[in-house]
Short mmCIF file of C-alpha atoms in Angstrom, two decimals:
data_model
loop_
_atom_site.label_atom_id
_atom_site.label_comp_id
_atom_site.label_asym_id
_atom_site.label_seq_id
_atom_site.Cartn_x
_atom_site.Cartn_y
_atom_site.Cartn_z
CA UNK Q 116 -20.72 -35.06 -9.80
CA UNK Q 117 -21.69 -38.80 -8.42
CA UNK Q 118 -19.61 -39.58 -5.15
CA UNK Q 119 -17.70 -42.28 -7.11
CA UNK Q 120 -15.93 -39.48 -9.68
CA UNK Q 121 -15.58 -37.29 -6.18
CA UNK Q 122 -13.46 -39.90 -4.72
CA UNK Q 123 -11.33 -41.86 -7.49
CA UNK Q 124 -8.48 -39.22 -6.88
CA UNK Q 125 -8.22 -41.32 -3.23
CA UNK Q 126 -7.90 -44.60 -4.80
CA UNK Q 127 -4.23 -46.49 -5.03
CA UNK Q 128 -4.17 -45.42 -8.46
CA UNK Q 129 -0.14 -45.59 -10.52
CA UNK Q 130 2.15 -43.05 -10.57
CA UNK Q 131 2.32 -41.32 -14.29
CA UNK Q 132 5.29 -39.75 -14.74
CA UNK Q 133 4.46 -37.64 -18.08
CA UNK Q 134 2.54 -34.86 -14.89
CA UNK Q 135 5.07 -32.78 -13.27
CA UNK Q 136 5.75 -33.68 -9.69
CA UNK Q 137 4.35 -30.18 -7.84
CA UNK Q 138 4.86 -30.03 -4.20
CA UNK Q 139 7.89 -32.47 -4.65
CA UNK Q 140 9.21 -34.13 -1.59
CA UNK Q 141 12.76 -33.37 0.02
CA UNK Q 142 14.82 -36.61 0.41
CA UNK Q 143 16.99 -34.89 2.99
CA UNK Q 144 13.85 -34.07 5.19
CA UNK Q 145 13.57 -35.12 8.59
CA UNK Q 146 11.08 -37.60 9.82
CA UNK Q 147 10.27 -36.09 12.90
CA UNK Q 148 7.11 -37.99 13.46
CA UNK Q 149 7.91 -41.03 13.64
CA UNK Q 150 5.59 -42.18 16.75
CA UNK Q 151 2.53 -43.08 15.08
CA UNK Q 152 0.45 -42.06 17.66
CA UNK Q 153 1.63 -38.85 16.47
CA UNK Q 154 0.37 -38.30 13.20
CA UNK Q 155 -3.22 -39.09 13.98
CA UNK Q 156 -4.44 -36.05 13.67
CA UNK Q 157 -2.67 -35.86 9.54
CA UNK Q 158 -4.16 -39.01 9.07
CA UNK Q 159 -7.52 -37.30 10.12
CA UNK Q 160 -6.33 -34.21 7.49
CA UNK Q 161 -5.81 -36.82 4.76
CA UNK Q 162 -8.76 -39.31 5.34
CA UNK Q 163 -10.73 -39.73 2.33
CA UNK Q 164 -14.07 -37.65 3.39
CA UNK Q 165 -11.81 -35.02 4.77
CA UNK Q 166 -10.47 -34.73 1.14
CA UNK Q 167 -13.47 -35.23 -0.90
CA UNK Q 168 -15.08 -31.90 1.46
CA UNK Q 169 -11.69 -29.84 0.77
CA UNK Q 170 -11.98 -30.20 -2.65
CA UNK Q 171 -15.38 -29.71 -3.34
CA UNK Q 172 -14.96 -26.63 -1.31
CA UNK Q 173 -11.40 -25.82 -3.50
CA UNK Q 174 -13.98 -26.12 -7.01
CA UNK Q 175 -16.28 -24.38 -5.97
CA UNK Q 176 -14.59 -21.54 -4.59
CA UNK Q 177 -12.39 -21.54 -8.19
CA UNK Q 178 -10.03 -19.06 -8.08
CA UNK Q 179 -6.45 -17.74 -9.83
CA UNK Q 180 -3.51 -20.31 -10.63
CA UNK Q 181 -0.79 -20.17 -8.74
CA UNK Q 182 2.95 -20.43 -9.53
CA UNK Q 183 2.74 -23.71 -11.10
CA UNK Q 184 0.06 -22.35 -13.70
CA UNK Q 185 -2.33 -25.39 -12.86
CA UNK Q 186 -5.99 -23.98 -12.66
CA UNK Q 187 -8.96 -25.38 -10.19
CA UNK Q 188 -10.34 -27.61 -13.64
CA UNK Q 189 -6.72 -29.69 -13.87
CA UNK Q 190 -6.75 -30.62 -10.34
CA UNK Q 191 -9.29 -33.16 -9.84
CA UNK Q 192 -7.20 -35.28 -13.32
CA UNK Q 193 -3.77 -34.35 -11.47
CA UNK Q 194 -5.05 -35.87 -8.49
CA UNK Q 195 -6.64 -39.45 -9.99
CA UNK Q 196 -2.60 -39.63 -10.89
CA UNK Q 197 -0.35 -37.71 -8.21
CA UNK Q 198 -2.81 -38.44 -4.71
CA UNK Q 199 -0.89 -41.64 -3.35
CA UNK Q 200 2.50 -39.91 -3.69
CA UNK Q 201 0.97 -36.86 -2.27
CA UNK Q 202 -0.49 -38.33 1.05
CA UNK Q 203 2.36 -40.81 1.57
CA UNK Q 204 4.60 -37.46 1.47
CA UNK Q 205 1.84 -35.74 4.17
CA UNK Q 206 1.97 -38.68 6.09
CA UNK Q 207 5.77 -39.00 6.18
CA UNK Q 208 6.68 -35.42 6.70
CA UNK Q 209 8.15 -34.87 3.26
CA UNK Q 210 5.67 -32.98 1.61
CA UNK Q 211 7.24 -29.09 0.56
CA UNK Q 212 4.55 -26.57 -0.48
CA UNK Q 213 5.31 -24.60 -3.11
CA UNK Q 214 5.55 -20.84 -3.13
CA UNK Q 215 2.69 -18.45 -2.88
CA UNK Q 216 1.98 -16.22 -6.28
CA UNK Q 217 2.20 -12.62 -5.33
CA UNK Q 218 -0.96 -10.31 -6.57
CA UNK Q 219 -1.43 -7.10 -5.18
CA UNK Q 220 -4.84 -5.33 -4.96
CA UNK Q 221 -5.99 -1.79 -3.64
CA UNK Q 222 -7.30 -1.47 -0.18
CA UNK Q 223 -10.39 0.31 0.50
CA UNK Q 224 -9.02 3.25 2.33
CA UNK Q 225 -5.72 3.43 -0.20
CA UNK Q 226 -2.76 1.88 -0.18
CA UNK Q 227 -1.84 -1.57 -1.77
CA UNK Q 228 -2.74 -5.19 0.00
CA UNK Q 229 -0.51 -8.21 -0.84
CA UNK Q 230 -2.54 -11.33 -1.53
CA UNK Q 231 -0.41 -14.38 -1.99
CA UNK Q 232 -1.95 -16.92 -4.25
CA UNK Q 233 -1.19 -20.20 -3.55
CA UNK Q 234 -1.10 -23.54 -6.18
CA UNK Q 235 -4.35 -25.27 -6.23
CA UNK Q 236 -2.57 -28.53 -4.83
CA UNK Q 237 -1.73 -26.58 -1.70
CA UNK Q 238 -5.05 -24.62 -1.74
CA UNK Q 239 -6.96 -28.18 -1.48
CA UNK Q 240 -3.89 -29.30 1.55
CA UNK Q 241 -4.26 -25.99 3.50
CA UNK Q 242 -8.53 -26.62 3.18
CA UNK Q 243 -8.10 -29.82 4.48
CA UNK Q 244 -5.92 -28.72 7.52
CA UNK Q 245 -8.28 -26.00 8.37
CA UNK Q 246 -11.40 -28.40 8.55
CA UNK Q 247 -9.50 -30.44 10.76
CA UNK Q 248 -8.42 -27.98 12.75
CA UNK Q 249 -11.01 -24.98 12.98
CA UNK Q 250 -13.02 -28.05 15.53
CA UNK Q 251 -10.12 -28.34 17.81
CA UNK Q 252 -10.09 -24.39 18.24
CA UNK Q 253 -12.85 -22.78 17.38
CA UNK Q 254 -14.96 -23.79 20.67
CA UNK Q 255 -12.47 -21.89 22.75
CA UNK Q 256 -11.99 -18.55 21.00
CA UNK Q 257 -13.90 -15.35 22.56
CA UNK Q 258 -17.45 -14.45 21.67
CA UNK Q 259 -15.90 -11.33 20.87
CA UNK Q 260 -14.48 -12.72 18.19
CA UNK Q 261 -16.45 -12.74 14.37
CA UNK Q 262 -14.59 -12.91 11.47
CA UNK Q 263 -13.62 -16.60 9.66
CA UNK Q 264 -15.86 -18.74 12.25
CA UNK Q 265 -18.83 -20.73 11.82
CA UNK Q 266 -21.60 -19.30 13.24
CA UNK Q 267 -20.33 -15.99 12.77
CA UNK Q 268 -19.96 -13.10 10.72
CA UNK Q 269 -19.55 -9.22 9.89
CA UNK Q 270 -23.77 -8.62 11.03
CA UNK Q 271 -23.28 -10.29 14.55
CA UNK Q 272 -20.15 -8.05 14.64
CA UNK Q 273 -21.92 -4.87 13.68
CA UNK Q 274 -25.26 -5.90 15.75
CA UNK Q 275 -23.26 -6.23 19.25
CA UNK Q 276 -21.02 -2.65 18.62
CA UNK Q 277 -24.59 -1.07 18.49
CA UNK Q 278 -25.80 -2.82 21.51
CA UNK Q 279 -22.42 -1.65 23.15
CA UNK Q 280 -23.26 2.01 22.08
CA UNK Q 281 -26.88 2.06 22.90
CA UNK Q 282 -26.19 0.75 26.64
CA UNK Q 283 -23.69 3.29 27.16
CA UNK Q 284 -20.33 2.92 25.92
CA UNK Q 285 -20.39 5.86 23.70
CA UNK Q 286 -16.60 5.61 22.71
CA UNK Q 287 -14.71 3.65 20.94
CA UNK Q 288 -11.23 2.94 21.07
CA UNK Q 289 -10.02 1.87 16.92
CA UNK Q 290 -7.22 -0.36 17.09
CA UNK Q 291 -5.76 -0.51 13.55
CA UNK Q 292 -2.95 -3.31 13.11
CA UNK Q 293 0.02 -2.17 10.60
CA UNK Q 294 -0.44 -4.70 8.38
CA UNK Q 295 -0.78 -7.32 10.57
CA UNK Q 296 -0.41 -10.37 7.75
CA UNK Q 297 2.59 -9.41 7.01
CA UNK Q 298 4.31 -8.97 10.60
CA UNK Q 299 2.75 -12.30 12.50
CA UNK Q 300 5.32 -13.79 14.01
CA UNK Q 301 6.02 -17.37 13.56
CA UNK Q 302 7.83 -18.36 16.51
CA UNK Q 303 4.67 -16.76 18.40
CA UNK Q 304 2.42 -18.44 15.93
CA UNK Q 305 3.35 -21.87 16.28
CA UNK Q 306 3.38 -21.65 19.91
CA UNK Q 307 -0.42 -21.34 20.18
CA UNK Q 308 -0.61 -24.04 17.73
CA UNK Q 309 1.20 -26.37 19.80
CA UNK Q 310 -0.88 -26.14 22.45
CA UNK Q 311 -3.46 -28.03 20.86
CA UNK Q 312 -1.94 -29.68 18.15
CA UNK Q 313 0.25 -32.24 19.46
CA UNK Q 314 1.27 -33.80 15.74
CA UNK Q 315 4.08 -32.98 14.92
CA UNK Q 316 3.70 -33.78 11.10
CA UNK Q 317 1.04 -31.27 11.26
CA UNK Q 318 3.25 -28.47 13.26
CA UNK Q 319 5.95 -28.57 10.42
CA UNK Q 320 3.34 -28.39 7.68
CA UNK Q 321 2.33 -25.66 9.05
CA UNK Q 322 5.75 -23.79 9.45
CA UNK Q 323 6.49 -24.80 6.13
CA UNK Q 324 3.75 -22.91 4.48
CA UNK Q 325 4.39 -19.92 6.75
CA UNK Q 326 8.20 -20.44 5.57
CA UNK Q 327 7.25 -21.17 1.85
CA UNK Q 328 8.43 -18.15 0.37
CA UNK Q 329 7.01 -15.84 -2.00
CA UNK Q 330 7.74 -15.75 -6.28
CA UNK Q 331 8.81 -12.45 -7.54
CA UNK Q 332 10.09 -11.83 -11.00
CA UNK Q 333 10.81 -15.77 -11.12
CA UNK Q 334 12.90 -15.38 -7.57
CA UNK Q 335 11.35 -16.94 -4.30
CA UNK Q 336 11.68 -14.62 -1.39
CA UNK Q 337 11.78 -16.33 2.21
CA UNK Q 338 9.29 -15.82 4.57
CA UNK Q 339 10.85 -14.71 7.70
CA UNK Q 340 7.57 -13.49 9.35
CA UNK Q 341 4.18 -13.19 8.32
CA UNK Q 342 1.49 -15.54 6.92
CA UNK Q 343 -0.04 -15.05 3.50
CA UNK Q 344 -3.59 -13.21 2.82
CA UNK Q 345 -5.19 -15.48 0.01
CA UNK Q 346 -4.87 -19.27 1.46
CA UNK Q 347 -7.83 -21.10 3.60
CA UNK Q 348 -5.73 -21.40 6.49
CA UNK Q 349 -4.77 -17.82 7.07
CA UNK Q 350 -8.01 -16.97 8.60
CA UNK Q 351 -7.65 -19.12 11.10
CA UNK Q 352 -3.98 -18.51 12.17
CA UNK Q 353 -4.92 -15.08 12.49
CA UNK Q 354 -7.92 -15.81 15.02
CA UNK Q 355 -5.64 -18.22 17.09
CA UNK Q 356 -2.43 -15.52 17.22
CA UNK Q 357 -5.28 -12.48 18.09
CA UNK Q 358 -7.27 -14.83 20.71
CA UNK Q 359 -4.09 -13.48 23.15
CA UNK Q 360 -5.89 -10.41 22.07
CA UNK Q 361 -9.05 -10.88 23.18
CA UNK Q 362 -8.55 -13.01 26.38
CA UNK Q 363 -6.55 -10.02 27.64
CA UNK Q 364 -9.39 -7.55 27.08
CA UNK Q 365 -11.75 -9.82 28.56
CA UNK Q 366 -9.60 -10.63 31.57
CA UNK Q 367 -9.80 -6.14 31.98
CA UNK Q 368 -13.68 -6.41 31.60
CA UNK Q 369 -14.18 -4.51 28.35
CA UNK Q 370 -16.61 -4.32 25.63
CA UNK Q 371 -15.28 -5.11 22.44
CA UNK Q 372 -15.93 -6.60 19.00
CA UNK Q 373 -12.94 -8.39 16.78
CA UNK Q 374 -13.09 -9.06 12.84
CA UNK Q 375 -9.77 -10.47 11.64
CA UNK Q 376 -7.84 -7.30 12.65
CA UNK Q 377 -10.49 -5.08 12.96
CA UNK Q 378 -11.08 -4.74 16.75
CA UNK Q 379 -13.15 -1.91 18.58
CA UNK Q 380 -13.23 -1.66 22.31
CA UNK Q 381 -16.40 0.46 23.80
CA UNK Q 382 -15.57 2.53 26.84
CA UNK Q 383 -17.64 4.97 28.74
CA UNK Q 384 -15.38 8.24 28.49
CA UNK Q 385 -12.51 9.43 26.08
CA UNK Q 386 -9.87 9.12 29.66
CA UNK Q 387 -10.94 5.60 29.43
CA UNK Q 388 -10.37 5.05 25.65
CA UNK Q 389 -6.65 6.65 25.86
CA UNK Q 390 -6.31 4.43 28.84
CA UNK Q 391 -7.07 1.70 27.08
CA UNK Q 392 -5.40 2.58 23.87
CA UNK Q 393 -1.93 2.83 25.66
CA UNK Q 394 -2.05 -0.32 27.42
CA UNK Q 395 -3.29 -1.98 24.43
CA UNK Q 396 -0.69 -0.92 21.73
CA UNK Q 397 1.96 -1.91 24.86
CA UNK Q 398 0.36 -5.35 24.86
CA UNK Q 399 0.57 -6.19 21.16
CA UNK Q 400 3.75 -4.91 20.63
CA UNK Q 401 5.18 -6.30 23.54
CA UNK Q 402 3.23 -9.99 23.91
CA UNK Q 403 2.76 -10.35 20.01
CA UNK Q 404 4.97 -8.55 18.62
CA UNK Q 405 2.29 -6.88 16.49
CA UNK Q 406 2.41 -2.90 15.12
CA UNK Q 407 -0.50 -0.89 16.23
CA UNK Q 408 -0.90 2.05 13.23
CA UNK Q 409 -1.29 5.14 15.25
CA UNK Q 410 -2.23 7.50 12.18
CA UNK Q 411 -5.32 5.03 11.34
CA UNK Q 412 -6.22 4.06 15.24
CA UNK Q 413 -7.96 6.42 17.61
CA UNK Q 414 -10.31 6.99 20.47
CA UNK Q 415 -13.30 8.68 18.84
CA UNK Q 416 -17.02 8.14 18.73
CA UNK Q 417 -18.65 5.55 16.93
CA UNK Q 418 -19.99 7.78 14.75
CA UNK Q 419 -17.33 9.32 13.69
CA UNK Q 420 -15.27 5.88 12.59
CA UNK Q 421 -16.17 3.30 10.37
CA UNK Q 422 -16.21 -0.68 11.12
CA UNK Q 423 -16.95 -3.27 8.76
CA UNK Q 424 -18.01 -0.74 6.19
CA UNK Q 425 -21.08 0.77 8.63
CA UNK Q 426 -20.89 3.40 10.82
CA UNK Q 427 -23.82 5.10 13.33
CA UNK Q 428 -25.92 7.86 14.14
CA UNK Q 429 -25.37 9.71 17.39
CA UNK Q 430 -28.99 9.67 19.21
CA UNK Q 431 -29.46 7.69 22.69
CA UNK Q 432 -30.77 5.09 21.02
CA UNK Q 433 -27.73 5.08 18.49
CA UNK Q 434 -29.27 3.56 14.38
CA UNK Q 435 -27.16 1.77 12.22
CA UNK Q 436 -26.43 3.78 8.96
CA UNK Q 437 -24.15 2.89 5.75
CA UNK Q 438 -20.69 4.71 6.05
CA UNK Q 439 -20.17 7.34 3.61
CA UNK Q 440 -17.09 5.52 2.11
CA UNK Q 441 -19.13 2.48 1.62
CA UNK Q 442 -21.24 4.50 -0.67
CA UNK Q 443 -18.49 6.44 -2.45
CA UNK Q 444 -16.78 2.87 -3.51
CA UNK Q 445 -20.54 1.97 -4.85
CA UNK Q 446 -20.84 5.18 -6.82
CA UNK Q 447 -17.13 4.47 -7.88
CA UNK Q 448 -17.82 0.81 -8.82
CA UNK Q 449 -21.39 1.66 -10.35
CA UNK Q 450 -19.37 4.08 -12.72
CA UNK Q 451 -16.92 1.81 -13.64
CA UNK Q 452 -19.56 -0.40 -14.97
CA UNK Q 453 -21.48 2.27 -16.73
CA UNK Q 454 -18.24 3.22 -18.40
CA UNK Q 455 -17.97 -0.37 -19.46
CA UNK Q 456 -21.52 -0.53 -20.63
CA UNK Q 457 -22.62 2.36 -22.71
CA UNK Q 458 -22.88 0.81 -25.73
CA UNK Q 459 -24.93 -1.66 -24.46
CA UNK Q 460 -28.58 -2.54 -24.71
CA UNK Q 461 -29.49 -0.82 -20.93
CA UNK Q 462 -32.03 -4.01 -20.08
CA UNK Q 463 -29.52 -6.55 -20.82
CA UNK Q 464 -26.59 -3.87 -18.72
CA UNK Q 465 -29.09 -4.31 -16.01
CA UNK Q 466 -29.34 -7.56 -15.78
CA UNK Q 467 -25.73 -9.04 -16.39
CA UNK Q 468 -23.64 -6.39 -14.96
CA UNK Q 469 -25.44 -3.81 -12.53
CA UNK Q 470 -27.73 -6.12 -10.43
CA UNK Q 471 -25.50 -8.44 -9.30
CA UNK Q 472 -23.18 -5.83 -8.25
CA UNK Q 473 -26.05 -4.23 -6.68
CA UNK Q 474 -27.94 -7.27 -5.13
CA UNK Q 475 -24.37 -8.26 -2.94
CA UNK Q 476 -23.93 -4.45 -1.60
CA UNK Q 477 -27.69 -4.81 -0.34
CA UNK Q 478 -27.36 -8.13 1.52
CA UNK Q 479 -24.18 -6.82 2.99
CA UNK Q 480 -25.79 -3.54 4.45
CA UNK Q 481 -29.03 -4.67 4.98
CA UNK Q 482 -28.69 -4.08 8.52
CA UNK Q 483 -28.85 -0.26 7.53
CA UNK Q 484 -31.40 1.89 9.93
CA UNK Q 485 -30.64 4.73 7.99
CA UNK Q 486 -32.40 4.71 4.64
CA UNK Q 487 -32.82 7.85 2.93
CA UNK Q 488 -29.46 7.13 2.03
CA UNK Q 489 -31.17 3.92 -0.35
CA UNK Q 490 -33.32 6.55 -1.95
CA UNK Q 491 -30.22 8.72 -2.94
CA UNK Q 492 -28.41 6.02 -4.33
CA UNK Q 493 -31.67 4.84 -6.51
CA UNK Q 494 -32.11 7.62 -7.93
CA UNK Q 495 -28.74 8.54 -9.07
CA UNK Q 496 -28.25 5.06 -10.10
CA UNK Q 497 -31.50 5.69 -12.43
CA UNK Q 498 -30.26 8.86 -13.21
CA UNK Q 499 -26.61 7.51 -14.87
CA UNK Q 500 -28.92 5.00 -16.86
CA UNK Q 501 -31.08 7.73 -18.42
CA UNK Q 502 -27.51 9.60 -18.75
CA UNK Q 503 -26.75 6.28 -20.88
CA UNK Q 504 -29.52 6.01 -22.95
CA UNK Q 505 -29.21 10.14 -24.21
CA UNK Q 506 -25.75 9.81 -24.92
CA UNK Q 507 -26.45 6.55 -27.06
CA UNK Q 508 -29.35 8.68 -28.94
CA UNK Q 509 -26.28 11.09 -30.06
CA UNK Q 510 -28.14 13.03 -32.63
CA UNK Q 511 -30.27 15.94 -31.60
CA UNK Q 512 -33.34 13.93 -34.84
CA UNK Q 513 -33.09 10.84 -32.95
CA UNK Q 514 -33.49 12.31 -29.54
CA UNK Q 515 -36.38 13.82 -30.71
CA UNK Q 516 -38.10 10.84 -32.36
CA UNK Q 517 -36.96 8.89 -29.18
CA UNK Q 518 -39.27 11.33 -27.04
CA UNK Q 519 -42.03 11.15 -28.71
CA UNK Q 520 -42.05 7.29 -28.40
CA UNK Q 521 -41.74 7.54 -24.93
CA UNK Q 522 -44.77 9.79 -25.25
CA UNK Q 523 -43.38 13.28 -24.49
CA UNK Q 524 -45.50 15.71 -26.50
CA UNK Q 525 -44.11 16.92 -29.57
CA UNK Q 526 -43.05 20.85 -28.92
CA UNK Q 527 -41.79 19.22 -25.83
CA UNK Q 528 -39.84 16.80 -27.73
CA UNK Q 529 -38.27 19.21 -29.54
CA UNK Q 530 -36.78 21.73 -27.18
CA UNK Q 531 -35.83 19.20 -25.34
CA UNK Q 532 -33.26 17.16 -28.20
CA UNK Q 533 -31.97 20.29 -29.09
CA UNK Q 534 -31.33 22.48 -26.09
CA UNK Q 535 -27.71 22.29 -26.39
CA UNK Q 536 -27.11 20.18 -23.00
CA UNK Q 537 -24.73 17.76 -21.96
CA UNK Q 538 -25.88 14.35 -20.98
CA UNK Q 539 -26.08 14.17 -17.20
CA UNK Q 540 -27.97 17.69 -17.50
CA UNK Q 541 -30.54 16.14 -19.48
CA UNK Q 542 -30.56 12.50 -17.67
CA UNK Q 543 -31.79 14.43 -14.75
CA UNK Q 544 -34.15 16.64 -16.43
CA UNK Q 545 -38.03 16.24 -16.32
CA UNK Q 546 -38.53 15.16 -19.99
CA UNK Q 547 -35.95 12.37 -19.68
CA UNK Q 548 -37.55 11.39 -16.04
CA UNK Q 549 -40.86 11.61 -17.45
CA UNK Q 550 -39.83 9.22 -20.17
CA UNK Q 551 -38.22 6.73 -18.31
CA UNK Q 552 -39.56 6.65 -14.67
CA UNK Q 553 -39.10 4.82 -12.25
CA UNK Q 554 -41.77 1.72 -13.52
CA UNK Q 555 -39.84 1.45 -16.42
CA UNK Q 556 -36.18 0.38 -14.72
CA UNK Q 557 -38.66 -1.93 -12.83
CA UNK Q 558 -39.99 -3.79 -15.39
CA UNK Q 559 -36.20 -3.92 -16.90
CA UNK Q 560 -35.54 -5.95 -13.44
CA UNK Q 561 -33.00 -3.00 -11.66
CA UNK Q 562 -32.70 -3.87 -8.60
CA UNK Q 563 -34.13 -0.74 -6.25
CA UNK Q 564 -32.06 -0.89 -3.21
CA UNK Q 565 -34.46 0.79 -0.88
CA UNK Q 566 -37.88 -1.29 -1.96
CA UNK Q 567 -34.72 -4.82 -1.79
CA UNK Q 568 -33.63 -3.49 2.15
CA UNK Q 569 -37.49 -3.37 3.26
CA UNK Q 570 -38.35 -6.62 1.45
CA UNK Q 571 -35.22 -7.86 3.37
CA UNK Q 572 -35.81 -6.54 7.19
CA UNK Q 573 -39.30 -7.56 6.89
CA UNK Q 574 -37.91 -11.28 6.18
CA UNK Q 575 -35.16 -11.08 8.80
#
């Protein structure tokens, strides 16, 4: 879209009543910032290239419709309409977010996670606050710290925990938080805020969409503690309540690597990690008021725990390596698709469904120094497509014509369609491996996850 179109939303455009007013303004709310020299900083949130970034970034992220049922497509139109009212509300103090949709997804290691969705209006407000804000605290957080910053991310995370290991601190003390979204404390919260964000406009916006409740059944229950998983500016609220967190291990000297609230701590001996485990959980529950899980956090070896969905070998020099539950979702995920696909043409499975699936798990672990692991996975993926294709033959007649076009001789041929196996028998048997090798899923375009990690460390 041409800059103009990006920006007419920001124009002084009239009021149309026939759109519902969403995010309506209280006429009983305070103005508590009434110095203008303190709302600079939500004039900086509501300037118009501040706005034209957050929503570009809102489109192109998409995502589910909130409460209000308005999807990313309907806001930029809302917008041309509802923006002065909007930002003279976010400039006044009036403006009242609306509450969060509840959706609730499965975590990785079991149990449920509660993602709270919110409208696409406060979506694009939240986006804006966090690109205003993420400058003002991002330079100060720990270089411990990974997850949510620019710069940053789960590799650098992974890369320094092996560096820890390899020079010696060969345990690791797993602090688990007990669902840490869901317990932050606001009070707590806002306090770190305030140190740096003198605004006060900004400081209730904030508390109000920690405070803006959650719909349930058509009821809005009040947040009392807690901020939100599924909004742009819970990232960051996390980083700036758990940078107590990591100034406190770095004040005792340790090793450590933070993701959201995934942190390790590398020690030299298991005294040490228990050490370190007690005085930790004392810290968060006492400073932060945070839960430490004790069934999920221990003081093990790396080896034996799993961060970021990687795990490591246990020589001097420890390797990088794939956790096994990494590769058990795959397998799930892979089968899931498969079940979804069978009566599909395979190449055009391949293609639309399998690689993508299969080109994002390889950029994720392609730090992997493990990689006979890759192989396995290959060829059992190749394996459940030949599985595919027999059970599609069905007929014992077509299996065997189906051989013999894949040039399998014919008394090979047909023993083979009528030997009275199932389907995964047969899809790993040498007549079915023999007619569709490995060349041919090649030249269908599967993606080959070992041949995609060596074209990918030799780039890196």
């Amino acid at each position: 879209m041409g800059s103009e179109k990006a920006t007419t939303f920001l124009g002084e455009g009239e009021r149309n009543s026939r759109w519902p007013r969403r995010g309506a303004s209280n006429s009983t709310a305070r103005r508590d910032n009434s110095n203008p020299q303190d709302r600079q900083l939500m004039g900086a949130v509501v300037a118009r290239e501040n706005m034209v970034k957050a929503l570009h970034r809102v489109e192109r992220n998409k995502g589910a419709a909130g409460v209000d049922h308005m999807t990313v497509g309907e806001l930029r139109p809302y917008l041309k309409v509802q923006w002065p009212r909007i930002k003279e509300e976010l400039l006044e103090g009036k403006y009242i977010p609306q509450p969060v949709r509840r959706v609730e997804i499965p975590k990785r290691n079991g149990g449920i996670r509660q993602l709270g969705i919110p409208t696409v209006v406060d979506r694009l407000i939240q986006q804006a606050l966090h690109q205003v804000l993420s400058p003002l605290f991002d330079p100060g957080f720990s270089e411990s710290s990974y997850g949510f910053r620019p710069g940053r991310s789960a590799h650098k995370a992974i890369t320094a925990a092996r560096n820890y290991v390899r020079g010696g601190k060969r345990w690791v003390v797993d602090v688990d938080l007990d669902k840490f979204f869901d317990r932050v404390n606001h009070d707590i919260l806002m306090a770190r805020v305030a140190r740096k964000v003198e605004d006060k406009g900004v400081l209730i916006l904030i508390r109000r969409y920690l405070q803006s409740g959650v719909m349930v059944g058509g009821l809005t229950e009040v947040n009392r503690k807690g901020t939100p998983q599924g909004g742009p500016l819970s990232p960051l609220l996390s980083n700036i309540v758990l940078d107590d967190l990591d100034r406190e291990l770095e004040r005792r000297g340790h090793r450590f690597c933070r993701y959201a609230d995934d942190c390790n701590v590398y020690v030299g001996s298991k005294k040490a990690g228990e050490r370190v485990m007690g005085s930790l959980t004392r810290f968060l529950e006492g400073r932060l008021k945070l839960m430490v899980n004790q069934v999920k956090s221990a003081v093990d070896r790396p080896w034996e725990r799993v961060f970021l969905g990687y795990s490591m070998t246990f020589h001097k020099e420890s390797r990088v390596k794939v956790a096994a539950q990494a590769v058990k979702r795959l397998k799930n995920n892979v089968k899931e698709l498969i079940r979804q696909g069978r009566g599909r043409n395979v190449g055009r499975f391949i293609r639309e469904d399998l690689n993508p699936l299969l080109q994002g798990w390889i950029l994720y672990f392609r730090l992997a120094e493990v990689r006979g692991v890759f192989e396995e996975l290959d060829g059992w993926i190749r394996r459940k497509l030949r599985c595919i294709v027999w059970r599609q033959w069905k007929r014992s007649r077509t299996r065997y014509r189906k051989l013999l076009e894949r040039n399998i001789v014919e008394e090979r041929s047909r023993i083979s369609s009528c030997n009275g196996r199932g389907a995964w028998w047969n899809s790993g048997a040498s007549h079915m491996n023999e007619a569709f090798p490995k060349k041919y899923f090649d030249q269908c375009g599967l993606v080959c996850l070992l041949d995609e990690l060596l074209r990918l460390q030799s780039v890196s």
